[in-house]
PDB file of C-alpha atoms in Angstrom:
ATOM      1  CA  UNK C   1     -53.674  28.001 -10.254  1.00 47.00           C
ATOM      2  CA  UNK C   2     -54.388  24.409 -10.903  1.00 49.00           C
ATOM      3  CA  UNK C   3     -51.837  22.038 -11.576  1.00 51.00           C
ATOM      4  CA  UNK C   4     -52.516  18.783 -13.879  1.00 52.00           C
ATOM      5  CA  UNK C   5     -51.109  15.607 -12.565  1.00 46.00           C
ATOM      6  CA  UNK C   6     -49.265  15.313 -15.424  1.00 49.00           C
ATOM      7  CA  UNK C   7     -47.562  18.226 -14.715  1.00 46.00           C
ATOM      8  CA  UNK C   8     -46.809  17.356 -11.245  1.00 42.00           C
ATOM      9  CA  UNK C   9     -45.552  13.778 -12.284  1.00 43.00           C
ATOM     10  CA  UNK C  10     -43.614  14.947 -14.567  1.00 47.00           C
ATOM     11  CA  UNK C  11     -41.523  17.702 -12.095  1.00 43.00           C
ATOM     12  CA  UNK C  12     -41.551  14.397  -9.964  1.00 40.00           C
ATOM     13  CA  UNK C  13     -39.330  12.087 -12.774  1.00 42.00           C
ATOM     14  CA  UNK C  14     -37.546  14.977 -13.380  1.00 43.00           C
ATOM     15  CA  UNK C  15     -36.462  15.068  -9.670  1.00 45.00           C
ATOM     16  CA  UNK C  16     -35.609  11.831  -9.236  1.00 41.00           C
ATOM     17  CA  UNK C  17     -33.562  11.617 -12.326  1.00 44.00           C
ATOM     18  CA  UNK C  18     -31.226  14.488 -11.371  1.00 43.00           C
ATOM     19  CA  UNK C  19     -31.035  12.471  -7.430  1.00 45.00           C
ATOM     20  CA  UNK C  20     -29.680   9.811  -9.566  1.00 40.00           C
ATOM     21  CA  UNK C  21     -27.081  11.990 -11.812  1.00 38.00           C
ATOM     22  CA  UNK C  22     -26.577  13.057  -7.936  1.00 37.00           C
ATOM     23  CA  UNK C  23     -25.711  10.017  -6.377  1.00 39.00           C
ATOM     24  CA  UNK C  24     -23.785   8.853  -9.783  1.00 39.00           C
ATOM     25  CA  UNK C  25     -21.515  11.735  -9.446  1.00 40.00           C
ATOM     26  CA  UNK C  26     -20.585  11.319  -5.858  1.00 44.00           C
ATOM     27  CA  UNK C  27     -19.480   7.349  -6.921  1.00 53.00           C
ATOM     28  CA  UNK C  28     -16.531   8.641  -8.441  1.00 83.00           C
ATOM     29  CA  UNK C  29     -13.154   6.647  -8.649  1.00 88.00           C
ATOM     30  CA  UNK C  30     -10.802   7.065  -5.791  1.00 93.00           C
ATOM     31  CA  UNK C  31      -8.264  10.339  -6.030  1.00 96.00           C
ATOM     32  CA  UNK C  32      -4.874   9.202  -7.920  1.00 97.00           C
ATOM     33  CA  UNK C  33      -1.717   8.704  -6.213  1.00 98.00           C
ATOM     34  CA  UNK C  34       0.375  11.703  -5.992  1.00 98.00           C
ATOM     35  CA  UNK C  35       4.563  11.208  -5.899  1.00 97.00           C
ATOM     36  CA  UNK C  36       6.670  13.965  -4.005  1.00 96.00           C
ATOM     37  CA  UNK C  37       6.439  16.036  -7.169  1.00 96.00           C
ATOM     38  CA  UNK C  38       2.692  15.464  -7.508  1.00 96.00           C
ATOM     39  CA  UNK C  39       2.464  13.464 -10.493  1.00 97.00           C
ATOM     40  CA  UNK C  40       0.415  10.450 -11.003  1.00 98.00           C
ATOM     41  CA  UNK C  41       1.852   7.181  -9.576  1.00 98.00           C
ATOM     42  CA  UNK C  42       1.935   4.847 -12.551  1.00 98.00           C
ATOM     43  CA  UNK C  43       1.883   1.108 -12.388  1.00 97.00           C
ATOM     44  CA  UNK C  44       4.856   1.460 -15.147  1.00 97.00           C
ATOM     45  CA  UNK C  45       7.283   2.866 -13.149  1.00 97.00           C
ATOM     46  CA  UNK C  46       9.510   2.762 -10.018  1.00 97.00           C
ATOM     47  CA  UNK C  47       9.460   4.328  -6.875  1.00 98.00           C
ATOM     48  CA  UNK C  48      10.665   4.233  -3.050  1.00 98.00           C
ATOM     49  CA  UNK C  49       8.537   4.441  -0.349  1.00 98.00           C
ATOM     50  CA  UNK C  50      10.417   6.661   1.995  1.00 97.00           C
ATOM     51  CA  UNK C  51       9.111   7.848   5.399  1.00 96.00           C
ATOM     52  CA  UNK C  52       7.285  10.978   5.549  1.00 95.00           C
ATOM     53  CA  UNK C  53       9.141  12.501   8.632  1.00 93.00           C
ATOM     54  CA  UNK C  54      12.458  13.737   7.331  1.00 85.00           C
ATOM     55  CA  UNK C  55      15.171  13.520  10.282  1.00 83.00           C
ATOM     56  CA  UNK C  56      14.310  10.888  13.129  1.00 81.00           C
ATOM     57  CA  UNK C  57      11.408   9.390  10.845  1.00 88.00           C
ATOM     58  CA  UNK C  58      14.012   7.212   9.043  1.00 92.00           C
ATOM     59  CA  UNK C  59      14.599   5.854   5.713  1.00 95.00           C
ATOM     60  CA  UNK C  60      12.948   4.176   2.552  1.00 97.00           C
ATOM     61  CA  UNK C  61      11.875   0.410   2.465  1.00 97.00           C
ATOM     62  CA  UNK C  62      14.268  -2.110   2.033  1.00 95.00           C
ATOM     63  CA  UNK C  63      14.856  -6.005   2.528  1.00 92.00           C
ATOM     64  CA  UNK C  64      16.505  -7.926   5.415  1.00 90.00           C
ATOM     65  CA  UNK C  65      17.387 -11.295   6.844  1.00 85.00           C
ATOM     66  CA  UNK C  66      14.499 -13.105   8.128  1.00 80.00           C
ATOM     67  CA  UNK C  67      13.643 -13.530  11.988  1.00 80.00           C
ATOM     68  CA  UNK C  68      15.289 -16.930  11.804  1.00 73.00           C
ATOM     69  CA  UNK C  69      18.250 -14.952  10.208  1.00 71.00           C
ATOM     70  CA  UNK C  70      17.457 -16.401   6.897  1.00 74.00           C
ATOM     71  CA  UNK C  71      14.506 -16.417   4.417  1.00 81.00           C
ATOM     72  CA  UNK C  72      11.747 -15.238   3.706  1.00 87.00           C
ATOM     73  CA  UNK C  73      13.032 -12.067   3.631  1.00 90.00           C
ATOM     74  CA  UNK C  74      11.575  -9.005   6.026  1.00 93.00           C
ATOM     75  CA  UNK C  75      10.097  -5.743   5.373  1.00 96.00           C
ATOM     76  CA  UNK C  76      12.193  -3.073   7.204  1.00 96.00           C
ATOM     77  CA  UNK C  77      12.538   0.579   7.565  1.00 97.00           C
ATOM     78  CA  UNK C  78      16.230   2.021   6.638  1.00 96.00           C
ATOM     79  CA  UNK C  79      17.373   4.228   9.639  1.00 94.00           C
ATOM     80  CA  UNK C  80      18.991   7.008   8.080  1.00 93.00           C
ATOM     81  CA  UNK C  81      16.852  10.000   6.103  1.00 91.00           C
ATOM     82  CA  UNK C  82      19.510   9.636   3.540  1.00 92.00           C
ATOM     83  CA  UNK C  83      19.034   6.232   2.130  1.00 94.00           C
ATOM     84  CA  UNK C  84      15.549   5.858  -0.124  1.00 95.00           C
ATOM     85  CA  UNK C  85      16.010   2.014   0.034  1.00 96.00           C
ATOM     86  CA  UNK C  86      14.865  -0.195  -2.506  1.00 96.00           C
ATOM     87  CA  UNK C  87      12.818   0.919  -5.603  1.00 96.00           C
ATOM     88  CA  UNK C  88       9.831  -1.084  -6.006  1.00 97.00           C
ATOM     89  CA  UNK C  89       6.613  -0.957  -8.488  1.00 98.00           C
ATOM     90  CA  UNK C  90       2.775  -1.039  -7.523  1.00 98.00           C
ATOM     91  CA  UNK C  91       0.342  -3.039  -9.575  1.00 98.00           C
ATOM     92  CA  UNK C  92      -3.114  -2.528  -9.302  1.00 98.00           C
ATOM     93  CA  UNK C  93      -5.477  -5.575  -8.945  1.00 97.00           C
ATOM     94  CA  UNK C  94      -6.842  -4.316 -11.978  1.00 96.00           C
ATOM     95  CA  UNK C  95      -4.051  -4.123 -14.205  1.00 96.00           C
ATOM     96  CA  UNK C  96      -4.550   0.099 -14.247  1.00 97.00           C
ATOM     97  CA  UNK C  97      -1.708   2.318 -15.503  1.00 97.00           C
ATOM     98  CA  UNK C  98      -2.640   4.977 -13.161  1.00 98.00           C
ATOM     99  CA  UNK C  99      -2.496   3.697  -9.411  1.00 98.00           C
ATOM    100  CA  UNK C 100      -5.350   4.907  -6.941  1.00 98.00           C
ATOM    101  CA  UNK C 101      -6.032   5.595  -3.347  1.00 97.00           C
ATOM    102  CA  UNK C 102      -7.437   2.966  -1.232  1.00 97.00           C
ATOM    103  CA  UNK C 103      -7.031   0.388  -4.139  1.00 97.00           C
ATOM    104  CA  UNK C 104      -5.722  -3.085  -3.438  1.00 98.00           C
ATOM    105  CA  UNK C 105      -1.684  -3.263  -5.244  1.00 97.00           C
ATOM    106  CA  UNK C 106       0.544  -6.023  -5.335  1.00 98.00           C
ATOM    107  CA  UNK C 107       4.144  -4.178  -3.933  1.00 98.00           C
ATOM    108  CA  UNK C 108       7.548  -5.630  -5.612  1.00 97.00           C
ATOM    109  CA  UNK C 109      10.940  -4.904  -4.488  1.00 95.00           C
ATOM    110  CA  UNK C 110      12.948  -4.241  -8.534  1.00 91.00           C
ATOM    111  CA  UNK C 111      15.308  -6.721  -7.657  1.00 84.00           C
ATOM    112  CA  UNK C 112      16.156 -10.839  -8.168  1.00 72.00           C
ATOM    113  CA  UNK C 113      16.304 -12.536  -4.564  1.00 67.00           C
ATOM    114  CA  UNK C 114      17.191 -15.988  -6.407  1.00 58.00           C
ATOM    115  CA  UNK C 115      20.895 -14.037  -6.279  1.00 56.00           C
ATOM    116  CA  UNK C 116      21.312 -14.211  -2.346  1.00 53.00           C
ATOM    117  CA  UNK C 117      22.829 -17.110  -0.448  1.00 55.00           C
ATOM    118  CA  UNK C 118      19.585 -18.700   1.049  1.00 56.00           C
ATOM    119  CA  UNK C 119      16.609 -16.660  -0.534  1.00 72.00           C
ATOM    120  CA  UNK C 120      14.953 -18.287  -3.929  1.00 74.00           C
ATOM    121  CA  UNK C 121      11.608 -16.121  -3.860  1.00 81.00           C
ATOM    122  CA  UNK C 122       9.720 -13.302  -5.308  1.00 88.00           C
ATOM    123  CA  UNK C 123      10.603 -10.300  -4.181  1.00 91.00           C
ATOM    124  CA  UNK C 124       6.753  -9.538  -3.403  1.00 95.00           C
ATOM    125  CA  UNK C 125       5.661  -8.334  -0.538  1.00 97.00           C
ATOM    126  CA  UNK C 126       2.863  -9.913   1.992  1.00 97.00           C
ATOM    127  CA  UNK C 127       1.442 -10.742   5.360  1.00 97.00           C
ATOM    128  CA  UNK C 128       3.857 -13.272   7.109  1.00 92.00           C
ATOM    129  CA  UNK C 129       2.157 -16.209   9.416  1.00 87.00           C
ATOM    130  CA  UNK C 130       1.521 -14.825  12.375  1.00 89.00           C
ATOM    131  CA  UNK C 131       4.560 -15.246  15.192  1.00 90.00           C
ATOM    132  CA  UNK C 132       3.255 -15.941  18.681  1.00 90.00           C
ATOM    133  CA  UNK C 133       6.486 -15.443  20.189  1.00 88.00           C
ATOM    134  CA  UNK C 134       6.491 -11.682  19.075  1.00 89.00           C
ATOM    135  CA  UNK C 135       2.556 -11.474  18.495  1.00 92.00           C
ATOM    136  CA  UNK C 136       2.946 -10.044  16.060  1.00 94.00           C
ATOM    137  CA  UNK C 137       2.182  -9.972  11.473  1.00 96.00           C
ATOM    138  CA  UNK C 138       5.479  -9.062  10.206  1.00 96.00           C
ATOM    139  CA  UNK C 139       5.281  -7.924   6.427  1.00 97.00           C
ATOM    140  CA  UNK C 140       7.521 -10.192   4.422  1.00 94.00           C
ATOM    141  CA  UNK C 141       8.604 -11.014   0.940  1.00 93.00           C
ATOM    142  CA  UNK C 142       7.675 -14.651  -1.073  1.00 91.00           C
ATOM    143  CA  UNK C 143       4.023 -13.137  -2.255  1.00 92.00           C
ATOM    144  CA  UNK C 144       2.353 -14.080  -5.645  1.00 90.00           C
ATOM    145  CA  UNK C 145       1.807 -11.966  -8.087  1.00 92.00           C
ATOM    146  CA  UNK C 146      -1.798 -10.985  -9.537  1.00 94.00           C
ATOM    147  CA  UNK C 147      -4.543 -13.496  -8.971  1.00 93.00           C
ATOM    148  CA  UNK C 148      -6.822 -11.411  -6.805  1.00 95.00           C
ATOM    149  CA  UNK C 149      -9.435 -13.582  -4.517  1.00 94.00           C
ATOM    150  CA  UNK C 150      -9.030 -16.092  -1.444  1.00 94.00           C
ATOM    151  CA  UNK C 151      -5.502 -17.605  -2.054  1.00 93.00           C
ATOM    152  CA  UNK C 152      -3.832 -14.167  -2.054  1.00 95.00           C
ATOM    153  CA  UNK C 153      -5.129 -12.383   0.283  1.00 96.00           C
ATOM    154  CA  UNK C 154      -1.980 -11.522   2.127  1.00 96.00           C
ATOM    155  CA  UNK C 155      -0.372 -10.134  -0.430  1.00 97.00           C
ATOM    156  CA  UNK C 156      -2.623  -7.101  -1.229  1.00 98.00           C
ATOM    157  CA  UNK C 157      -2.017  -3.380   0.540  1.00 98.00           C
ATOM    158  CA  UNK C 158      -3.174  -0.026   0.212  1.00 98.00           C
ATOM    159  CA  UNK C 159      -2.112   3.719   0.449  1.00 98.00           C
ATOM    160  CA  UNK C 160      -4.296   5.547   2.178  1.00 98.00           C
ATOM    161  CA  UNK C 161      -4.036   9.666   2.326  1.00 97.00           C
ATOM    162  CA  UNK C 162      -3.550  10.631   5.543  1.00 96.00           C
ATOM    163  CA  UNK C 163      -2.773  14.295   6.984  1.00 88.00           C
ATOM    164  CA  UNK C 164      -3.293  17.158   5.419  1.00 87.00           C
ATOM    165  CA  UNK C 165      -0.265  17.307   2.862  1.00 87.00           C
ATOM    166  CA  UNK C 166      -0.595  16.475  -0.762  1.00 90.00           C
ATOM    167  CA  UNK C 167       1.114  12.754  -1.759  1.00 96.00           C
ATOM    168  CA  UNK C 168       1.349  11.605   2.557  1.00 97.00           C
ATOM    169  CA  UNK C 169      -0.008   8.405   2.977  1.00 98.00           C
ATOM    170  CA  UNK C 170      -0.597   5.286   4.714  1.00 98.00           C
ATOM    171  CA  UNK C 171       0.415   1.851   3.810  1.00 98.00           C
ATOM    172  CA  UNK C 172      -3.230  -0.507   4.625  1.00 98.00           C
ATOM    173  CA  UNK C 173      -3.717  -4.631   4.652  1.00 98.00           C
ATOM    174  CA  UNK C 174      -7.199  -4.627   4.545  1.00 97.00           C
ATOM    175  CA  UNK C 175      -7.945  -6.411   1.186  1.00 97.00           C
ATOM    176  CA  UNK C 176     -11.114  -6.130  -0.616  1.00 95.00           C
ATOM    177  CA  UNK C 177     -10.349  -8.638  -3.496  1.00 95.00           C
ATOM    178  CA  UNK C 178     -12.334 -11.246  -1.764  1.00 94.00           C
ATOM    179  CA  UNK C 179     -15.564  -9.596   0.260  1.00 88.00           C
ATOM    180  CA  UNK C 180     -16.980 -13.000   1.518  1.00 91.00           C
ATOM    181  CA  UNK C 181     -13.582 -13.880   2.857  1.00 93.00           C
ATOM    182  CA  UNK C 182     -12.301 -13.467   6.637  1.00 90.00           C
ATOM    183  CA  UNK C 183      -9.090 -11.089   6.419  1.00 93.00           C
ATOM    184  CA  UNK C 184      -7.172  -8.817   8.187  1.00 95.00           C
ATOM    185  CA  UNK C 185      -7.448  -5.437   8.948  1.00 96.00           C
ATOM    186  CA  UNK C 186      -4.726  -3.390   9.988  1.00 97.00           C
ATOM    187  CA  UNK C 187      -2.361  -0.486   9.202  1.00 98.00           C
ATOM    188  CA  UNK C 188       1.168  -1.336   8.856  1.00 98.00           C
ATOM    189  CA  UNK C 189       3.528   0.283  11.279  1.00 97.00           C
ATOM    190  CA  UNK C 190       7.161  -0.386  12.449  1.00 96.00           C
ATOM    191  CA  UNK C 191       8.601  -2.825  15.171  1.00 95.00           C
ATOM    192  CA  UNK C 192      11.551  -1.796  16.916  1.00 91.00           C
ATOM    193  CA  UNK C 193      13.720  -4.731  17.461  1.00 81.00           C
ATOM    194  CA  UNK C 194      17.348  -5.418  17.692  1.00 83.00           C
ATOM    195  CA  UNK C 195      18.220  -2.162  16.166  1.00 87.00           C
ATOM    196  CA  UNK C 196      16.057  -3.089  13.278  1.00 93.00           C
ATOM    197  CA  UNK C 197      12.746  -1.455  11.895  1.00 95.00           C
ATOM    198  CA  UNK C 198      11.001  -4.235  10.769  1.00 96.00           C
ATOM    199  CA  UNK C 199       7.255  -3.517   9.051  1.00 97.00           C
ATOM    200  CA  UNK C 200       4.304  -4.859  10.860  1.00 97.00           C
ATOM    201  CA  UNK C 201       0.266  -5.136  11.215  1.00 98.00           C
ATOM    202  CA  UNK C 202      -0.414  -2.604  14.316  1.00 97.00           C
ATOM    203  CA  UNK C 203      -3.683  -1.646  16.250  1.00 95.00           C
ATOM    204  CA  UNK C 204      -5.643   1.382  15.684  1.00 94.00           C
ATOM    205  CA  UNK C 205      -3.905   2.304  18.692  1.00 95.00           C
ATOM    206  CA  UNK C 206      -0.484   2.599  17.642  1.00 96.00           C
ATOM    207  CA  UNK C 207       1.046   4.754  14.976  1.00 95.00           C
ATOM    208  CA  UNK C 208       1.050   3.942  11.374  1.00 97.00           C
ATOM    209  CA  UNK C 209       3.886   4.261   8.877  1.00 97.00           C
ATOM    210  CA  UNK C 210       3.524   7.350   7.349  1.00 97.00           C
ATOM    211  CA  UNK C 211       4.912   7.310   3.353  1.00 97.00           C
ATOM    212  CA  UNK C 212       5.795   9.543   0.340  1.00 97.00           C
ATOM    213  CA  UNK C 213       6.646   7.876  -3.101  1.00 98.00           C
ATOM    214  CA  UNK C 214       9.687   9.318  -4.691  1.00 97.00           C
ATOM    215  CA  UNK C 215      10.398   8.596  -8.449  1.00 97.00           C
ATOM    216  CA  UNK C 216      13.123   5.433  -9.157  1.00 96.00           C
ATOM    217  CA  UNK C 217      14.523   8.363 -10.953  1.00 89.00           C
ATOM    218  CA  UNK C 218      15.271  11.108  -8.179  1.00 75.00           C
ATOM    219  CA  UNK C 219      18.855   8.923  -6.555  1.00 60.00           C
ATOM    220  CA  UNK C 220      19.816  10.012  -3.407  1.00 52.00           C
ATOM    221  CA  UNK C 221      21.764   7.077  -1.387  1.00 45.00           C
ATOM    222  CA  UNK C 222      19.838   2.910  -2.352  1.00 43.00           C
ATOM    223  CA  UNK C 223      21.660   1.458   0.449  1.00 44.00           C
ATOM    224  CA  UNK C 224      20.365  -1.884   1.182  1.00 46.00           C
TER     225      UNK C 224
END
């Protein structure tokens, strides 16, 4: 049986246009954030960010005295299971309601630092200077809010899903707000020091912080 070439052209379009719906359909937006109860993470509402290991995996997120025992404020880990830490909201860098996976958010503590004896700062979290003497990025407070591109670029982060369990994930500074820009790349992890767990940029070789977001409106313990 012959076939006419505009037969065979046409089968040919008619390929390539459902490659296309193909490739369009495997584009798709990154998976939602899931909270402990696995319900959309909102840009609304408030949450803590609590370790994923229950027991000797510590606490939520909370603030603490500076390196230089002062301000800006650090980052840390809560040692005990039984305090959730701080609540705090995540803000997409595209104003979205619904918060996404491996989408760059601005992270604020829900409370006024302008209160405390020495601190006068928002309560935002980013990417502290780098400090030789520890060589290490602690994560610190003092970040601005919004205004993705070049001049914020340490105060953007990401949850990542890692594991195999619904709503576990990892907290990224890898910002993509600014592709022509020279940034950082790291997970953030924890830094053991003087019986504090301060937050931190680590290697690929050392462990990341692993997270689940509990509502502002599940209260356990909010020690500070």
């Amino acid at each position: 049986m012959k076939i006419s070439l505009a037969t065979t052209l046409s089968f040919l379009i008619l390929a390539l246009a459902s490659n296309s719906l193909l490739v369009l359909g495997t584009s798709s937006v990154p998976e939602p954030l899931l909270d402990v109860n696995g319900n959309k993470v909102e840009s609304t509402l408030q949450y803590y960010i609590v370790s994923a290991i229950w027991g000797a995996g510590g606490g939520g997120v909370s603030l603490h005295g500076g390196r230089n025992g002062y301000c800006p404020l650090d980052v840390i880990q809560l040692p005990s299971d039984m305090q959730n830490g701080i609540k705090l909201t995540l803000s997409p860098y595209n104003n979205s309601t619904i918060v996404r996976e491996s989408t760059d958010l601005n992270l604020r503590f829900s409370v006024l630092l302008s209160g405390r004896e020495y601190c006068n700062e928002q309560p935002l979290w980013k990417v502290d200077n780098y400090d030789a003497a520890s060589g290490k990025w602690f994560i610190t407070t003092g970040g601005l809010d919004g205004h993705p591109g070049a001049e914020t670029l340490l105060n953007w982060f990401k949850l990542e899903k890692i594991g195999n369990f619904p709503g576990t994930y990892k907290i990224v500074h890898c910002p993509s707000v600014c592709e022509s820009c020279v940034k950082l790349c790291n997970n953030v992890g924890r830094s053991f020091e003087d019986g504090v767990r301060r937050l931190v940029l680590v290697r690929d070789d050392e462990p990341s912080f692993p997270v689940v977001l509990i509502p502002a409106t599940e209260e356990r313990s909010t020690s500070v």
